[in-house]
mmCIF file of C-alpha atoms and ligand atoms in Angstrom:
data_model
loop_
_atom_site.group_PDB
_atom_site.id
_atom_site.type_symbol
_atom_site.label_atom_id
_atom_site.label_comp_id
_atom_site.label_asym_id
_atom_site.label_seq_id
_atom_site.Cartn_x
_atom_site.Cartn_y
_atom_site.Cartn_z
ATOM 1 C CA MET A 3 12.368 -60.945 -28.883
ATOM 2 C CA ILE A 4 13.249 -63.505 -26.260
ATOM 3 C CA ASN A 5 16.796 -64.058 -25.051
ATOM 4 C CA ILE A 6 17.293 -67.775 -25.704
ATOM 5 C CA LEU A 7 19.731 -67.888 -22.764
ATOM 6 C CA ASP A 8 16.777 -67.348 -20.434
ATOM 7 C CA LEU A 9 15.385 -70.745 -21.427
ATOM 8 C CA ASN A 10 16.212 -74.135 -20.024
ATOM 9 C CA LEU A 11 16.307 -77.217 -22.236
ATOM 10 C CA LEU A 12 12.759 -78.234 -21.425
ATOM 11 C CA GLU A 13 11.443 -74.849 -22.475
ATOM 12 C CA LEU A 14 13.316 -74.887 -25.776
ATOM 13 C CA LYS A 15 12.064 -78.426 -26.433
ATOM 14 C CA LYS A 16 8.521 -77.186 -25.876
ATOM 15 C CA TRP A 17 9.117 -74.337 -28.283
ATOM 16 C CA MET A 18 10.397 -76.801 -30.900
ATOM 17 C CA LYS A 19 7.289 -78.916 -30.450
ATOM 18 C CA ILE A 20 4.911 -75.984 -30.691
ATOM 19 C CA ASN A 21 6.708 -74.919 -33.858
ATOM 20 C CA GLY A 22 6.420 -78.363 -35.420
ATOM 21 C CA GLU A 23 10.089 -79.244 -35.076
ATOM 22 C CA SER A 24 11.791 -82.249 -33.473
ATOM 23 C CA GLU A 25 12.551 -81.802 -29.812
ATOM 24 C CA PHE A 26 16.143 -83.053 -30.177
ATOM 25 C CA ARG A 27 16.946 -79.857 -32.065
ATOM 26 C CA ALA A 28 16.798 -78.051 -28.727
ATOM 27 C CA LYS A 29 19.790 -79.946 -27.400
ATOM 28 C CA GLN A 30 21.678 -79.333 -30.645
ATOM 29 C CA VAL A 31 21.079 -75.601 -30.412
ATOM 30 C CA PHE A 32 22.210 -75.478 -26.783
ATOM 31 C CA ASP A 33 25.318 -77.501 -27.609
ATOM 32 C CA TRP A 34 26.328 -74.803 -30.075
ATOM 33 C CA ILE A 35 25.495 -71.922 -27.788
ATOM 34 C CA TYR A 36 27.416 -73.345 -24.849
ATOM 35 C CA LYS A 37 30.358 -73.969 -27.193
ATOM 36 C CA ASP A 38 30.476 -70.250 -27.897
ATOM 37 C CA VAL A 39 28.642 -70.285 -31.236
ATOM 38 C CA TRP A 40 26.382 -67.265 -30.931
ATOM 39 C CA ASP A 41 24.886 -66.954 -34.393
ATOM 40 C CA PHE A 42 22.099 -69.332 -35.414
ATOM 41 C CA GLU A 43 23.513 -69.089 -38.970
ATOM 42 C CA ASP A 44 26.681 -70.920 -37.893
ATOM 43 C CA MET A 45 24.888 -73.932 -36.426
ATOM 44 C CA ASN A 46 25.743 -76.436 -39.148
ATOM 45 C CA ASN A 47 23.461 -79.301 -38.179
ATOM 46 C CA ILE A 48 20.360 -77.115 -37.865
ATOM 47 C CA PRO A 49 18.175 -77.007 -41.014
ATOM 48 C CA LYS A 50 17.556 -73.645 -42.650
ATOM 49 C CA GLY A 51 13.846 -73.643 -41.786
ATOM 50 C CA VAL A 52 14.527 -74.146 -38.076
ATOM 51 C CA LYS A 53 17.185 -71.439 -38.120
ATOM 52 C CA GLU A 54 14.693 -68.992 -39.601
ATOM 53 C CA LYS A 55 12.107 -69.764 -36.952
ATOM 54 C CA LEU A 56 14.744 -69.416 -34.229
ATOM 55 C CA GLN A 57 15.867 -66.096 -35.664
ATOM 56 C CA SER A 58 12.366 -64.702 -35.711
ATOM 57 C CA ASP A 59 11.639 -65.581 -32.058
ATOM 58 C CA PHE A 60 15.011 -65.429 -30.303
ATOM 59 C CA HIS A 61 18.265 -63.605 -29.986
ATOM 60 C CA ILE A 62 21.388 -64.811 -28.190
ATOM 61 C CA GLY A 63 21.959 -62.163 -25.535
ATOM 62 C CA ILE A 64 25.708 -61.823 -25.184
ATOM 63 C CA PRO A 65 26.815 -58.470 -23.702
ATOM 64 C CA LYS A 66 29.252 -56.109 -25.402
ATOM 65 C CA LEU A 67 32.647 -55.449 -23.881
ATOM 66 C CA VAL A 68 32.940 -51.766 -23.008
ATOM 67 C CA GLU A 69 36.141 -51.693 -20.971
ATOM 68 C CA GLU A 70 38.697 -54.188 -19.822
ATOM 69 C CA TYR A 71 41.119 -53.741 -16.960
ATOM 70 C CA SER A 72 43.961 -56.048 -16.055
ATOM 71 C CA SER A 73 45.520 -55.822 -12.636
ATOM 72 C CA LYS A 74 49.263 -55.428 -12.576
ATOM 73 C CA LEU A 75 49.378 -56.788 -9.038
ATOM 74 C CA ASN A 76 48.013 -60.239 -9.806
ATOM 75 C CA ASP A 77 46.068 -62.247 -12.319
ATOM 76 C CA THR A 78 42.792 -60.381 -12.015
ATOM 77 C CA LYS A 79 40.750 -58.923 -14.830
ATOM 78 C CA LYS A 80 37.706 -56.793 -14.722
ATOM 79 C CA TYR A 81 35.216 -56.451 -17.534
ATOM 80 C CA LEU A 82 32.627 -53.762 -17.959
ATOM 81 C CA PHE A 83 29.812 -55.089 -20.141
ATOM 82 C CA ALA A 84 26.924 -53.286 -21.819
ATOM 83 C CA LEU A 85 23.601 -55.101 -21.826
ATOM 84 C CA GLU A 86 21.213 -54.817 -24.738
ATOM 85 C CA ASP A 87 19.344 -51.926 -23.118
ATOM 86 C CA GLY A 88 22.614 -50.070 -22.561
ATOM 87 C CA ASN A 89 22.829 -50.769 -18.834
ATOM 88 C CA LEU A 90 26.326 -51.497 -17.600
ATOM 89 C CA ILE A 91 27.400 -54.397 -15.419
ATOM 90 C CA GLU A 92 30.784 -55.571 -14.328
ATOM 91 C CA CYS A 93 32.412 -58.840 -13.482
ATOM 92 C CA VAL A 94 35.790 -59.859 -12.190
ATOM 93 C CA ILE A 95 37.874 -62.833 -13.300
ATOM 94 C CA MET A 96 40.413 -64.230 -10.885
ATOM 95 C CA LYS A 97 42.978 -66.714 -12.101
ATOM 96 C CA TYR A 98 44.093 -69.221 -9.516
ATOM 97 C CA LYS A 99 46.304 -72.280 -9.851
ATOM 98 C CA HIS A 100 43.250 -74.483 -9.394
ATOM 99 C CA GLY A 101 41.247 -72.763 -12.134
ATOM 100 C CA ASN A 102 39.490 -69.583 -13.109
ATOM 101 C CA SER A 103 36.884 -67.933 -10.933
ATOM 102 C CA ILE A 104 34.382 -65.311 -11.902
ATOM 103 C CA CYS A 105 32.454 -62.897 -9.739
ATOM 104 C CA ILE A 106 29.201 -61.984 -11.473
ATOM 105 C CA SER A 107 26.509 -59.372 -10.929
ATOM 106 C CA THR A 108 22.882 -60.282 -10.268
ATOM 107 C CA GLN A 109 21.283 -56.849 -10.598
ATOM 108 C CA VAL A 110 22.064 -53.515 -12.243
ATOM 109 C CA GLY A 111 22.886 -51.546 -9.110
ATOM 110 C CA CYS A 112 21.477 -52.613 -5.750
ATOM 111 C CA ARG A 113 18.879 -51.351 -3.305
ATOM 112 C CA MET A 114 20.316 -52.712 -0.076
ATOM 113 C CA GLY A 115 22.111 -49.486 0.767
ATOM 114 C CA CYS A 116 25.199 -50.834 2.561
ATOM 115 C CA LYS A 117 27.352 -47.832 3.479
ATOM 116 C CA PHE A 118 30.705 -49.204 2.325
ATOM 117 C CA CYS A 119 29.476 -50.460 -1.046
ATOM 118 C CA ALA A 120 29.650 -48.640 -4.378
ATOM 119 C CA SER A 121 27.036 -50.793 -6.126
ATOM 120 C CA THR A 122 24.201 -49.356 -4.129
ATOM 121 C CA ILE A 123 24.891 -45.662 -4.644
ATOM 122 C CA GLY A 124 22.559 -45.095 -7.594
ATOM 123 C CA GLY A 125 19.997 -47.553 -6.234
ATOM 124 C CA MET A 126 18.699 -50.590 -8.075
ATOM 125 C CA ILE A 127 17.999 -50.072 -11.753
ATOM 126 C CA ARG A 128 16.697 -53.540 -12.582
ATOM 127 C CA ASN A 129 17.076 -57.255 -12.038
ATOM 128 C CA LEU A 130 19.246 -59.307 -14.355
ATOM 129 C CA SER A 131 17.600 -62.218 -16.125
ATOM 130 C CA PRO A 132 19.020 -65.750 -15.780
ATOM 131 C CA GLY A 133 20.485 -65.455 -19.289
ATOM 132 C CA GLU A 134 22.184 -62.164 -18.463
ATOM 133 C CA MET A 135 23.902 -63.851 -15.528
ATOM 134 C CA LEU A 136 24.969 -66.804 -17.684
ATOM 135 C CA ALA A 137 26.199 -64.541 -20.457
ATOM 136 C CA GLN A 138 28.694 -62.855 -18.119
ATOM 137 C CA ILE A 139 30.390 -66.230 -17.728
ATOM 138 C CA MET A 140 30.107 -67.135 -21.410
ATOM 139 C CA LYS A 141 31.483 -63.848 -22.685
ATOM 140 C CA SER A 142 34.302 -63.860 -20.116
ATOM 141 C CA GLN A 143 35.310 -67.411 -21.044
ATOM 142 C CA HIS A 144 35.399 -66.331 -24.652
ATOM 143 C CA LEU A 145 37.532 -63.290 -23.859
ATOM 144 C CA ILE A 146 40.111 -65.120 -21.749
ATOM 145 C CA GLY A 147 40.084 -68.141 -24.060
ATOM 146 C CA GLU A 148 39.770 -70.510 -21.117
ATOM 147 C CA ARG A 149 36.982 -72.217 -19.238
ATOM 148 C CA ILE A 150 35.775 -70.868 -15.926
ATOM 149 C CA SER A 151 35.358 -73.431 -13.176
ATOM 150 C CA ASN A 152 34.177 -71.386 -10.181
ATOM 151 C CA VAL A 153 31.406 -68.855 -9.929
ATOM 152 C CA VAL A 154 30.677 -66.455 -7.098
ATOM 153 C CA LEU A 155 27.544 -64.324 -7.000
ATOM 154 C CA MET A 156 29.226 -61.436 -5.253
ATOM 155 C CA GLY A 157 29.173 -58.707 -7.853
ATOM 156 C CA SER A 158 26.646 -55.891 -7.913
ATOM 157 C CA GLY A 159 23.212 -56.687 -6.578
ATOM 158 C CA GLU A 160 21.576 -58.770 -3.899
ATOM 159 C CA PRO A 161 20.961 -62.295 -5.292
ATOM 160 C CA PHE A 162 18.084 -62.979 -2.889
ATOM 161 C CA ASP A 163 16.376 -59.761 -3.978
ATOM 162 C CA ASN A 164 16.188 -61.389 -7.442
ATOM 163 C CA PHE A 165 15.448 -64.861 -6.142
ATOM 164 C CA ASP A 166 13.549 -66.561 -8.986
ATOM 165 C CA ASN A 167 15.943 -65.434 -11.704
ATOM 166 C CA VAL A 168 18.930 -66.472 -9.620
ATOM 167 C CA MET A 169 17.406 -69.913 -9.004
ATOM 168 C CA LYS A 170 16.815 -70.413 -12.709
ATOM 169 C CA PHE A 171 20.371 -69.253 -13.423
ATOM 170 C CA LEU A 172 21.658 -71.838 -10.927
ATOM 171 C CA GLU A 173 19.627 -74.534 -12.651
ATOM 172 C CA ILE A 174 21.061 -73.740 -16.093
ATOM 173 C CA VAL A 175 24.640 -73.039 -15.023
ATOM 174 C CA THR A 176 24.889 -76.391 -13.246
ATOM 175 C CA SER A 177 23.054 -78.362 -15.928
ATOM 176 C CA GLY A 178 24.870 -80.740 -18.276
ATOM 177 C CA ASN A 179 22.819 -79.048 -20.982
ATOM 178 C CA GLY A 180 24.047 -75.655 -19.827
ATOM 179 C CA LEU A 181 27.450 -74.557 -18.578
ATOM 180 C CA ASN A 182 27.879 -77.711 -16.499
ATOM 181 C CA ILE A 183 29.579 -76.090 -13.501
ATOM 182 C CA GLY A 184 29.230 -78.193 -10.342
ATOM 183 C CA GLN A 185 27.141 -76.877 -7.452
ATOM 184 C CA ARG A 186 30.130 -77.139 -5.154
ATOM 185 C CA HIS A 187 31.968 -74.679 -7.369
ATOM 186 C CA ILE A 188 29.379 -71.977 -6.840
ATOM 187 C CA THR A 189 29.079 -69.484 -3.985
ATOM 188 C CA ILE A 190 26.132 -67.216 -3.429
ATOM 189 C CA SER A 191 26.527 -64.197 -1.178
ATOM 190 C CA THR A 192 23.655 -62.445 0.578
ATOM 191 C CA CYS A 193 23.362 -59.504 2.917
ATOM 192 C CA GLY A 194 21.047 -61.702 5.006
ATOM 193 C CA ILE A 195 17.457 -61.760 3.759
ATOM 194 C CA VAL A 196 16.314 -64.326 6.307
ATOM 195 C CA PRO A 197 13.122 -65.759 4.696
ATOM 196 C CA LYS A 198 14.950 -66.225 1.400
ATOM 197 C CA ILE A 199 17.843 -68.022 3.101
ATOM 198 C CA LYS A 200 15.246 -70.393 4.552
ATOM 199 C CA GLU A 201 13.658 -70.895 1.134
ATOM 200 C CA PHE A 202 17.094 -71.501 -0.372
ATOM 201 C CA ALA A 203 17.938 -74.042 2.331
ATOM 202 C CA ASP A 204 14.742 -75.914 1.535
ATOM 203 C CA ILE A 205 15.779 -76.266 -2.120
ATOM 204 C CA ASN A 206 18.744 -78.114 -0.640
ATOM 205 C CA LEU A 207 21.528 -77.489 -3.128
ATOM 206 C CA GLN A 208 25.213 -78.164 -2.574
ATOM 207 C CA ILE A 209 26.075 -74.533 -3.091
ATOM 208 C CA THR A 210 28.231 -72.547 -0.691
ATOM 209 C CA LEU A 211 26.296 -69.845 1.062
ATOM 210 C CA ALA A 212 28.118 -66.732 2.192
ATOM 211 C CA ILE A 213 26.408 -64.262 4.498
ATOM 212 C CA SER A 214 27.621 -60.694 4.771
ATOM 213 C CA LEU A 215 27.522 -60.253 8.513
ATOM 214 C CA HIS A 216 29.993 -57.391 8.971
ATOM 215 C CA ALA A 217 29.139 -56.911 12.651
ATOM 216 C CA ALA A 218 28.607 -58.945 15.783
ATOM 217 C CA THR A 219 25.873 -56.801 17.306
ATOM 218 C CA ASP A 220 22.690 -55.410 15.753
ATOM 219 C CA GLU A 221 23.601 -51.942 16.940
ATOM 220 C CA ILE A 222 26.849 -51.893 14.978
ATOM 221 C CA ARG A 223 25.352 -53.714 12.002
ATOM 222 C CA MET A 224 22.633 -51.077 11.686
ATOM 223 C CA LYS A 225 25.313 -48.420 11.300
ATOM 224 C CA SER A 226 26.421 -49.776 7.938
ATOM 225 C CA MET A 227 23.691 -52.133 6.705
ATOM 226 C CA PRO A 228 20.049 -50.944 6.455
ATOM 227 C CA ILE A 229 18.902 -54.583 6.151
ATOM 228 C CA ALA A 230 19.904 -54.960 9.818
ATOM 229 C CA ASN A 231 16.791 -52.964 10.715
ATOM 230 C CA LYS A 232 14.688 -55.717 9.211
ATOM 231 C CA TYR A 233 16.434 -58.899 10.370
ATOM 232 C CA SER A 234 18.387 -59.331 13.561
ATOM 233 C CA ILE A 235 21.682 -61.150 13.885
ATOM 234 C CA ALA A 236 19.912 -63.710 16.081
ATOM 235 C CA GLU A 237 17.549 -64.499 13.196
ATOM 236 C CA ILE A 238 20.480 -64.748 10.801
ATOM 237 C CA ILE A 239 22.287 -67.176 13.096
ATOM 238 C CA ASP A 240 19.126 -69.275 13.446
ATOM 239 C CA VAL A 241 18.574 -69.538 9.723
ATOM 240 C CA SER A 242 22.286 -70.195 9.167
ATOM 241 C CA LYS A 243 22.078 -73.194 11.461
ATOM 242 C CA TYR A 244 19.007 -74.310 9.541
ATOM 243 C CA TYR A 245 20.981 -74.066 6.277
ATOM 244 C CA ILE A 246 23.901 -76.032 7.708
ATOM 245 C CA ASN A 247 21.603 -78.759 9.033
ATOM 246 C CA LYS A 248 19.722 -79.054 5.766
ATOM 247 C CA THR A 249 22.701 -79.067 3.426
ATOM 248 C CA ASN A 250 25.600 -80.235 5.581
ATOM 249 C CA ARG A 251 27.586 -77.450 4.005
ATOM 250 C CA ARG A 252 30.017 -75.222 5.818
ATOM 251 C CA LEU A 253 28.768 -71.672 5.731
ATOM 252 C CA THR A 254 30.893 -68.598 5.150
ATOM 253 C CA PHE A 255 30.433 -65.365 7.050
ATOM 254 C CA GLU A 256 31.905 -62.344 5.376
ATOM 255 C CA TYR A 257 33.159 -59.648 7.674
ATOM 256 C CA ALA A 258 34.259 -56.394 6.036
ATOM 257 C CA LEU A 259 36.596 -54.612 8.408
ATOM 258 C CA VAL A 260 36.056 -50.889 8.733
ATOM 259 C CA LYS A 261 38.400 -48.826 10.867
ATOM 260 C CA ASP A 262 36.880 -47.885 14.240
ATOM 261 C CA LEU A 263 33.468 -49.273 13.283
ATOM 262 C CA ASN A 264 33.665 -53.031 13.737
ATOM 263 C CA ASP A 265 37.339 -53.940 14.077
ATOM 264 C CA SER A 266 38.066 -53.806 17.815
ATOM 265 C CA ARG A 267 39.161 -56.654 20.024
ATOM 266 C CA LEU A 268 35.718 -56.628 21.622
ATOM 267 C CA ASP A 269 34.098 -56.990 18.191
ATOM 268 C CA ALA A 270 36.283 -60.020 17.525
ATOM 269 C CA GLU A 271 35.350 -61.524 20.910
ATOM 270 C CA ASN A 272 31.654 -60.922 20.271
ATOM 271 C CA LEU A 273 31.916 -62.476 16.835
ATOM 272 C CA SER A 274 33.678 -65.519 18.281
ATOM 273 C CA ASN A 275 30.906 -66.001 20.840
ATOM 274 C CA LEU A 276 28.271 -65.690 18.176
ATOM 275 C CA LEU A 277 29.811 -68.314 15.901
ATOM 276 C CA SER A 278 31.386 -70.697 18.332
ATOM 277 C CA GLY A 279 30.614 -74.331 17.561
ATOM 278 C CA MET A 280 29.048 -73.599 14.167
ATOM 279 C CA LEU A 281 30.149 -75.320 10.962
ATOM 280 C CA CYS A 282 31.370 -72.070 9.493
ATOM 281 C CA HIS A 283 34.264 -70.033 8.371
ATOM 282 C CA VAL A 284 34.888 -66.301 8.566
ATOM 283 C CA ASN A 285 36.267 -64.404 5.629
ATOM 284 C CA LEU A 286 37.759 -61.120 6.778
ATOM 285 C CA ILE A 287 37.699 -58.424 4.126
ATOM 286 C CA PRO A 288 39.599 -55.211 4.815
ATOM 287 C CA ILE A 289 37.237 -52.858 2.950
ATOM 288 C CA ASN A 290 38.238 -51.324 -0.319
ATOM 289 C CA GLU A 291 37.914 -47.621 0.297
ATOM 290 C CA ILE A 292 35.586 -45.843 -2.098
ATOM 291 C CA LYS A 293 35.534 -42.173 -3.024
ATOM 292 C CA GLU A 294 31.895 -41.697 -2.088
ATOM 293 C CA ASN A 295 32.346 -42.022 1.682
ATOM 294 C CA GLU A 296 34.855 -41.553 4.472
ATOM 295 C CA LEU A 297 34.994 -45.143 5.713
ATOM 296 C CA LYS A 298 38.564 -46.283 6.139
ATOM 297 C CA THR A 299 40.003 -49.746 5.985
ATOM 298 C CA SER A 300 41.452 -51.372 9.111
ATOM 299 C CA SER A 301 45.195 -51.335 9.566
ATOM 300 C CA LYS A 302 47.176 -54.496 8.793
ATOM 301 C CA ASP A 303 47.951 -54.927 12.496
ATOM 302 C CA ASN A 304 44.328 -54.610 13.402
ATOM 303 C CA VAL A 305 43.298 -57.196 10.825
ATOM 304 C CA ALA A 306 45.948 -59.601 12.101
ATOM 305 C CA GLU A 307 44.848 -59.036 15.696
ATOM 306 C CA PHE A 308 41.199 -59.595 14.795
ATOM 307 C CA LYS A 309 42.102 -62.836 13.076
ATOM 308 C CA LYS A 310 44.092 -63.995 16.054
ATOM 309 C CA VAL A 311 41.200 -63.527 18.461
ATOM 310 C CA LEU A 312 38.962 -65.654 16.255
ATOM 311 C CA GLU A 313 41.629 -68.333 15.946
ATOM 312 C CA ASN A 314 42.172 -68.399 19.689
ATOM 313 C CA ASN A 315 38.461 -69.046 20.025
ATOM 314 C CA ASN A 316 38.579 -71.874 17.483
ATOM 315 C CA VAL A 317 36.716 -70.030 14.771
ATOM 316 C CA GLN A 318 38.041 -70.803 11.309
ATOM 317 C CA VAL A 319 39.156 -67.645 9.599
ATOM 318 C CA THR A 320 40.913 -66.405 6.485
ATOM 319 C CA ILE A 321 41.739 -62.946 5.218
ATOM 320 C CA ARG A 322 40.472 -62.308 1.730
ATOM 321 C CA ARG A 323 43.283 -61.855 -0.704
ATOM 322 C CA GLU A 324 43.232 -58.309 -1.921
ATOM 323 C CA MET A 325 42.802 -58.770 -5.620
ATOM 324 C CA GLY A 326 42.609 -56.081 -8.197
ATOM 325 C CA LEU A 327 42.814 -53.135 -5.822
ATOM 326 C CA ASP A 328 44.397 -51.154 -8.638
ATOM 327 C CA ILE A 329 41.476 -51.818 -10.979
ATOM 328 C CA ASN A 330 38.592 -50.808 -8.720
ATOM 329 C CA ALA A 331 37.638 -54.445 -8.327
ATOM 330 C CA ALA A 332 35.324 -53.915 -5.369
ATOM 331 C CA CYS A 333 31.614 -54.216 -6.036
ATOM 332 C CA GLY A 334 30.244 -51.597 -8.320
ATOM 333 C CA GLN A 335 33.314 -49.392 -8.264
ATOM 334 C CA LEU A 336 34.093 -49.720 -11.929
ATOM 335 C CA ARG A 337 30.537 -49.156 -13.110
ATOM 336 C CA ARG A 338 30.322 -46.081 -10.861
ATOM 337 C CA SER A 339 33.558 -44.556 -12.060
ATOM 338 C CA TYR A 340 32.655 -45.241 -15.679
ATOM 339 C CA ILE A 341 29.224 -43.642 -15.331
ATOM 340 C CA LYS A 342 30.889 -40.647 -13.618
ATOM 341 C CA CYS A 343 33.359 -40.210 -16.496
ATOM 342 C CA GLU A 344 30.566 -40.354 -19.042
ATOM 343 C CA GLU A 345 28.596 -37.749 -17.086
ATOM 344 C CA LEU A 346 31.573 -35.375 -17.154
ATOM 345 C CA LYS A 347 31.986 -35.641 -20.932
HETATM 346 N N1 LIG B 453 24.515 -58.365 -1.919
HETATM 347 C C1 LIG B 453 25.343 -59.496 -1.641
HETATM 348 C C2 LIG B 453 26.402 -59.778 -2.680
HETATM 349 C C3 LIG B 453 27.160 -58.630 -3.279
HETATM 350 S S1 LIG B 453 28.315 -57.825 -2.242
HETATM 351 C C4 LIG B 453 25.933 -59.382 -0.241
HETATM 352 O O1 LIG B 453 25.690 -58.391 0.420
HETATM 353 O O2 LIG B 453 26.585 -60.315 0.210
HETATM 354 C C5 LIG B 453 29.630 -58.967 -2.041
HETATM 355 C C6 LIG B 453 30.463 -58.716 -0.804
HETATM 356 O O3 LIG B 453 31.320 -57.568 -0.959
HETATM 357 C C7 LIG B 453 29.628 -58.447 0.419
HETATM 358 O O4 LIG B 453 30.151 -59.127 1.529
HETATM 359 C C8 LIG B 453 29.762 -56.962 0.572
HETATM 360 O O5 LIG B 453 29.427 -56.547 1.845
HETATM 361 C C9 LIG B 453 31.202 -56.751 0.184
HETATM 362 N N2 LIG B 453 31.582 -55.379 -0.132
HETATM 363 C C10 LIG B 453 30.841 -54.402 -0.693
HETATM 364 N N3 LIG B 453 31.542 -53.260 -0.804
HETATM 365 C C11 LIG B 453 32.762 -53.504 -0.331
HETATM 366 C C12 LIG B 453 33.943 -52.720 -0.167
HETATM 367 N N4 LIG B 453 33.985 -51.426 -0.515
HETATM 368 N N5 LIG B 453 35.027 -53.315 0.369
HETATM 369 C C13 LIG B 453 34.988 -54.619 0.726
HETATM 370 N N6 LIG B 453 33.920 -55.400 0.590
HETATM 371 C C14 LIG B 453 32.808 -54.859 0.080
#
């Protein structure tokens, strides 16, 4: 059975036509679904015959809530969801004054192998479909009883390793016939798959691109990110400039600070040189320590010093707010710890 959330309006219209029904029914069905009505039975303006046909071909793939964690430190929630095949994914909701943000997963697990990241430990199990990405937002909105206005693709998985599904998700999530979230309210984060960044630039969307750089030299980058063996920082900078030129959007570079690995004054100087004059912004992320390795987070003083060097060199920089540290909010941590607990039972 097909997950109806994987379809765009055009595809559902086609299905209606093939099944001898009026195409406008497609819009009616989507209106219900995106207003949180997830049973064809409850769609009052849909005739019985159409409902029966829908029921025999489709299901509405909303995940089940397995665990919910609320941070005591700030307004952050983390949900662990079970997909229909039993795979677990997680997403984080952050409440800000200007609206609610969600961080969603794009794959079950991840195969990029970054040393500091928990998502990648069991490898990549499978890609998420466009509907499974959408459903994380829909279910979360339902649970918090509020709309979500910002979406970041920074949960488990590498979005550009699941390119086609992510592009279709972006189409539906931004569509007036879908969740209707503006492109400018969406951020996609990649570990730096250069040809895909180029392809994404050519689609020319107004989406914020964030690149996980995490080092200013290839040598250091290779120590924590296997993808650095495939694409050099020089190639990443080239394609970043291409993206900026194409879209006129300011790009974000994420820089996870790891004690004694990439957090020295020299690292900050090198990073400044690399980015000087670019329309970009650096987001410093003191790493969340995970049980599975010995990497330590940089000291507060070190982080402040690093930031200062960038500022002195006119590179825009912020330090990521540490949200949900008490609820394992870093990528993949919750799923990992849950799977571990289940294994011990
Ligand atoms: N694969 C994509 C998106 C998911 S990771 C990417 O690499 O960008 C989202 C961000 O969280 C990345 O910048 C990633 O490097 C970072 N991250 C992963 N584990 C982390 C940890 N333990 N502490 C801090 N940041 C982490």
